[in-house]
């Protein structure tokens, strides 16, 4: 199995503000325009795609965007994605290549959900990593990106405080 630094160099990944490494690989040429009253309030590409890599011990900090985001597993250790919806109960899914362990190759995080990712203790390997792709539709724009604040999430979801602490 390749090591994280191999993929970072080979795929020309750069540090991501939420943690980990990424590179945009696709941005549709076509755009759509949204009204001022919609979350986007302007023009967005139809879709975007990135490679995203987390080394063991790193995390994707809790954040949200105005679009659906599809996650696809490629290589490395399983990666847990924790989702906190505006209404309802938090959930999690694990990306990986072992469906008999409940892992999935792909999953979607719906628009406006707070979400973040980390490795599980079971997938711990000091030189481990997870390589995934994320497709966002309508396309990703940093104007739509917000980091979560710890205190309001813990107040809303007190039984998930350990996960929230880990991902903020």
Protein backbone atom coordinates (compact mmCIF):
# COMPACT_ATOMS: atom_id res chain seq x y z
CA UNK A 1 0.00 0.00 0.00
CA UNK A 2 1.24 3.49 -0.85
CA UNK A 3 1.86 6.01 1.92
CA UNK A 4 0.08 9.35 2.28
CA UNK A 5 3.07 11.40 1.10
CA UNK A 6 3.15 9.41 -2.14
CA UNK A 7 -0.43 10.46 -2.95
CA UNK A 8 0.11 14.05 -1.79
CA UNK A 9 3.04 14.39 -4.20
CA UNK A 10 1.60 12.29 -7.04
CA UNK A 11 -1.80 14.03 -7.03
CA UNK A 12 -0.29 17.48 -6.31
CA UNK A 13 -2.42 17.95 -3.20
CA UNK A 14 -2.22 21.10 -1.10
CA UNK A 15 -3.32 21.84 2.49
CA UNK A 16 -7.07 22.40 2.89
CA UNK A 17 -8.43 25.01 5.36
CA UNK A 18 -10.65 22.36 7.03
CA UNK A 19 -7.68 19.99 7.49
CA UNK A 20 -6.07 17.41 5.26
CA UNK A 21 -4.98 17.89 1.65
CA UNK A 22 -6.88 18.44 -1.59
CA UNK A 23 -6.81 19.41 -5.24
CA UNK A 24 -9.73 20.43 -7.38
CA UNK A 25 -9.94 18.09 -10.38
CA UNK A 26 -13.13 19.26 -12.06
CA UNK A 27 -15.24 22.41 -12.31
CA UNK A 28 -18.07 22.31 -14.82
CA UNK A 29 -17.99 24.94 -17.53
CA UNK A 30 -21.71 25.45 -17.26
CA UNK A 31 -23.17 27.59 -14.53
CA UNK A 32 -26.57 28.19 -13.00
CA UNK A 33 -27.89 31.41 -11.53
CA UNK A 34 -29.74 31.55 -8.23
CA UNK A 35 -32.02 34.28 -6.94
CA UNK A 36 -31.02 36.65 -4.15
CA UNK A 37 -33.35 34.86 -1.70
CA UNK A 38 -31.69 31.48 -2.19
CA UNK A 39 -28.68 30.37 -0.11
CA UNK A 40 -26.28 30.82 -3.02
CA UNK A 41 -27.41 34.30 -4.03
CA UNK A 42 -25.66 34.27 -7.38
CA UNK A 43 -23.99 32.12 -9.99
CA UNK A 44 -22.47 28.70 -9.31
CA UNK A 45 -20.92 26.02 -11.49
CA UNK A 46 -23.12 22.97 -11.98
CA UNK A 47 -20.63 20.70 -10.16
CA UNK A 48 -17.07 20.45 -8.83
CA UNK A 49 -14.85 17.57 -7.74
CA UNK A 50 -11.76 17.23 -5.57
CA UNK A 51 -9.32 14.62 -4.35
CA UNK A 52 -9.17 14.81 -0.55
CA UNK A 53 -6.68 13.06 1.72
CA UNK A 54 -6.59 12.87 5.52
CA UNK A 55 -3.54 11.48 7.30
CA UNK A 56 -4.20 9.55 10.49
CA UNK A 57 -4.56 12.01 13.38
CA UNK A 58 -5.87 14.80 11.14
CA UNK A 59 -9.51 15.72 10.86
CA UNK A 60 -11.90 17.46 8.54
CA UNK A 61 -13.27 20.14 10.87
CA UNK A 62 -17.04 20.43 11.18
CA UNK A 63 -18.37 22.72 8.48
CA UNK A 64 -21.32 23.12 6.16
CA UNK A 65 -22.03 24.21 2.62
CA UNK A 66 -25.18 25.05 0.68
CA UNK A 67 -24.81 22.07 -1.70
CA UNK A 68 -25.05 18.30 -1.53
CA UNK A 69 -21.61 16.67 -1.28
CA UNK A 70 -20.97 13.11 -2.48
CA UNK A 71 -18.01 11.26 -0.95
CA UNK A 72 -16.20 8.41 -2.78
CA UNK A 73 -13.60 6.12 -1.17
CA UNK A 74 -10.41 5.34 -3.13
CA UNK A 75 -7.61 4.06 -0.89
CA UNK A 76 -6.22 3.73 2.61
CA UNK A 77 -7.98 3.30 5.94
CA UNK A 78 -11.71 3.64 6.59
CA UNK A 79 -12.87 7.21 7.27
CA UNK A 80 -15.83 8.14 9.46
CA UNK A 81 -17.95 11.11 8.37
CA UNK A 82 -20.13 12.60 11.11
CA UNK A 83 -23.27 14.51 10.06
CA UNK A 84 -25.28 16.94 12.20
CA UNK A 85 -28.53 17.96 10.46
CA UNK A 86 -30.34 21.25 11.16
CA UNK A 87 -33.31 19.12 12.31
CA UNK A 88 -33.21 15.55 13.53
CA UNK A 89 -30.62 13.17 14.89
CA UNK A 90 -26.90 13.18 14.05
CA UNK A 91 -25.57 10.23 12.09
CA UNK A 92 -22.31 8.88 10.75
CA UNK A 93 -21.13 6.69 7.92
CA UNK A 94 -17.78 5.04 7.31
CA UNK A 95 -16.15 5.16 3.90
CA UNK A 96 -14.07 2.11 3.14
CA UNK A 97 -13.76 -1.02 1.04
CA UNK A 98 -15.21 -3.54 3.52
CA UNK A 99 -19.00 -3.63 3.13
CA UNK A 100 -19.14 -6.66 5.46
CA UNK A 101 -17.99 -4.24 8.21
CA UNK A 102 -20.65 -1.67 7.33
CA UNK A 103 -18.32 0.49 5.24
CA UNK A 104 -19.56 2.13 2.06
CA UNK A 105 -17.75 3.14 -1.12
CA UNK A 106 -19.86 6.26 -1.54
CA UNK A 107 -22.35 8.33 0.41
CA UNK A 108 -23.96 11.77 0.29
CA UNK A 109 -24.04 14.59 2.82
CA UNK A 110 -27.08 16.77 2.16
CA UNK A 111 -26.87 20.55 1.85
CA UNK A 112 -26.91 22.61 5.07
CA UNK A 113 -25.80 19.73 7.32
CA UNK A 114 -22.79 20.28 9.56
CA UNK A 115 -20.24 17.54 8.86
CA UNK A 116 -16.66 16.53 9.48
CA UNK A 117 -14.48 13.44 9.21
CA UNK A 118 -11.85 11.54 11.18
CA UNK A 119 -10.34 8.09 11.44
CA UNK A 120 -11.80 5.61 13.88
CA UNK A 121 -9.67 3.97 16.56
CA UNK A 122 -10.18 0.67 14.73
CA UNK A 123 -8.59 2.11 11.59
CA UNK A 124 -5.67 3.62 13.51
CA UNK A 125 -2.29 3.29 11.86
CA UNK A 126 0.36 5.90 12.60
CA UNK A 127 1.27 6.13 8.92
CA UNK A 128 -2.33 5.62 7.78
CA UNK A 129 -4.45 7.85 5.60
CA UNK A 130 -7.69 7.94 3.65
CA UNK A 131 -7.92 9.07 0.03
CA UNK A 132 -11.39 10.05 -1.16
CA UNK A 133 -13.06 12.23 -3.77
CA UNK A 134 -15.81 14.72 -3.07
CA UNK A 135 -18.28 15.92 -5.70
CA UNK A 136 -20.33 19.01 -4.89
CA UNK A 137 -23.48 20.04 -6.79
CA UNK A 138 -24.16 22.89 -7.35
CA UNK A 139 -20.42 23.42 -7.46
CA UNK A 140 -18.30 24.33 -4.45
CA UNK A 141 -17.60 27.98 -3.73
CA UNK A 142 -15.77 29.17 -0.60
CA UNK A 143 -18.48 31.84 -0.19
CA UNK A 144 -20.81 28.98 0.83
CA UNK A 145 -18.38 27.42 3.34
CA UNK A 146 -18.82 27.92 7.12
CA UNK A 147 -16.95 26.35 10.04
CA UNK A 148 -19.08 25.16 12.95
CA UNK A 149 -18.91 26.80 16.36
CA UNK A 150 -18.41 24.25 19.11
CA UNK A 151 -20.67 25.66 21.86
CA UNK A 152 -23.96 25.90 19.90
CA UNK A 153 -23.53 22.37 18.52
CA UNK A 154 -22.79 20.90 21.95
CA UNK A 155 -25.80 22.74 23.36
CA UNK A 156 -28.00 21.27 20.62
CA UNK A 157 -26.44 17.77 20.67
CA UNK A 158 -24.99 17.26 24.21
CA UNK A 159 -24.73 13.47 23.87
CA UNK A 160 -22.38 13.99 20.90
CA UNK A 161 -20.02 16.39 22.70
CA UNK A 162 -16.97 14.08 22.37
CA UNK A 163 -17.33 13.92 18.56
CA UNK A 164 -18.02 17.66 18.33
CA UNK A 165 -14.94 18.40 20.48
CA UNK A 166 -12.82 16.18 18.25
CA UNK A 167 -14.04 17.81 15.03
CA UNK A 168 -14.00 21.51 16.01
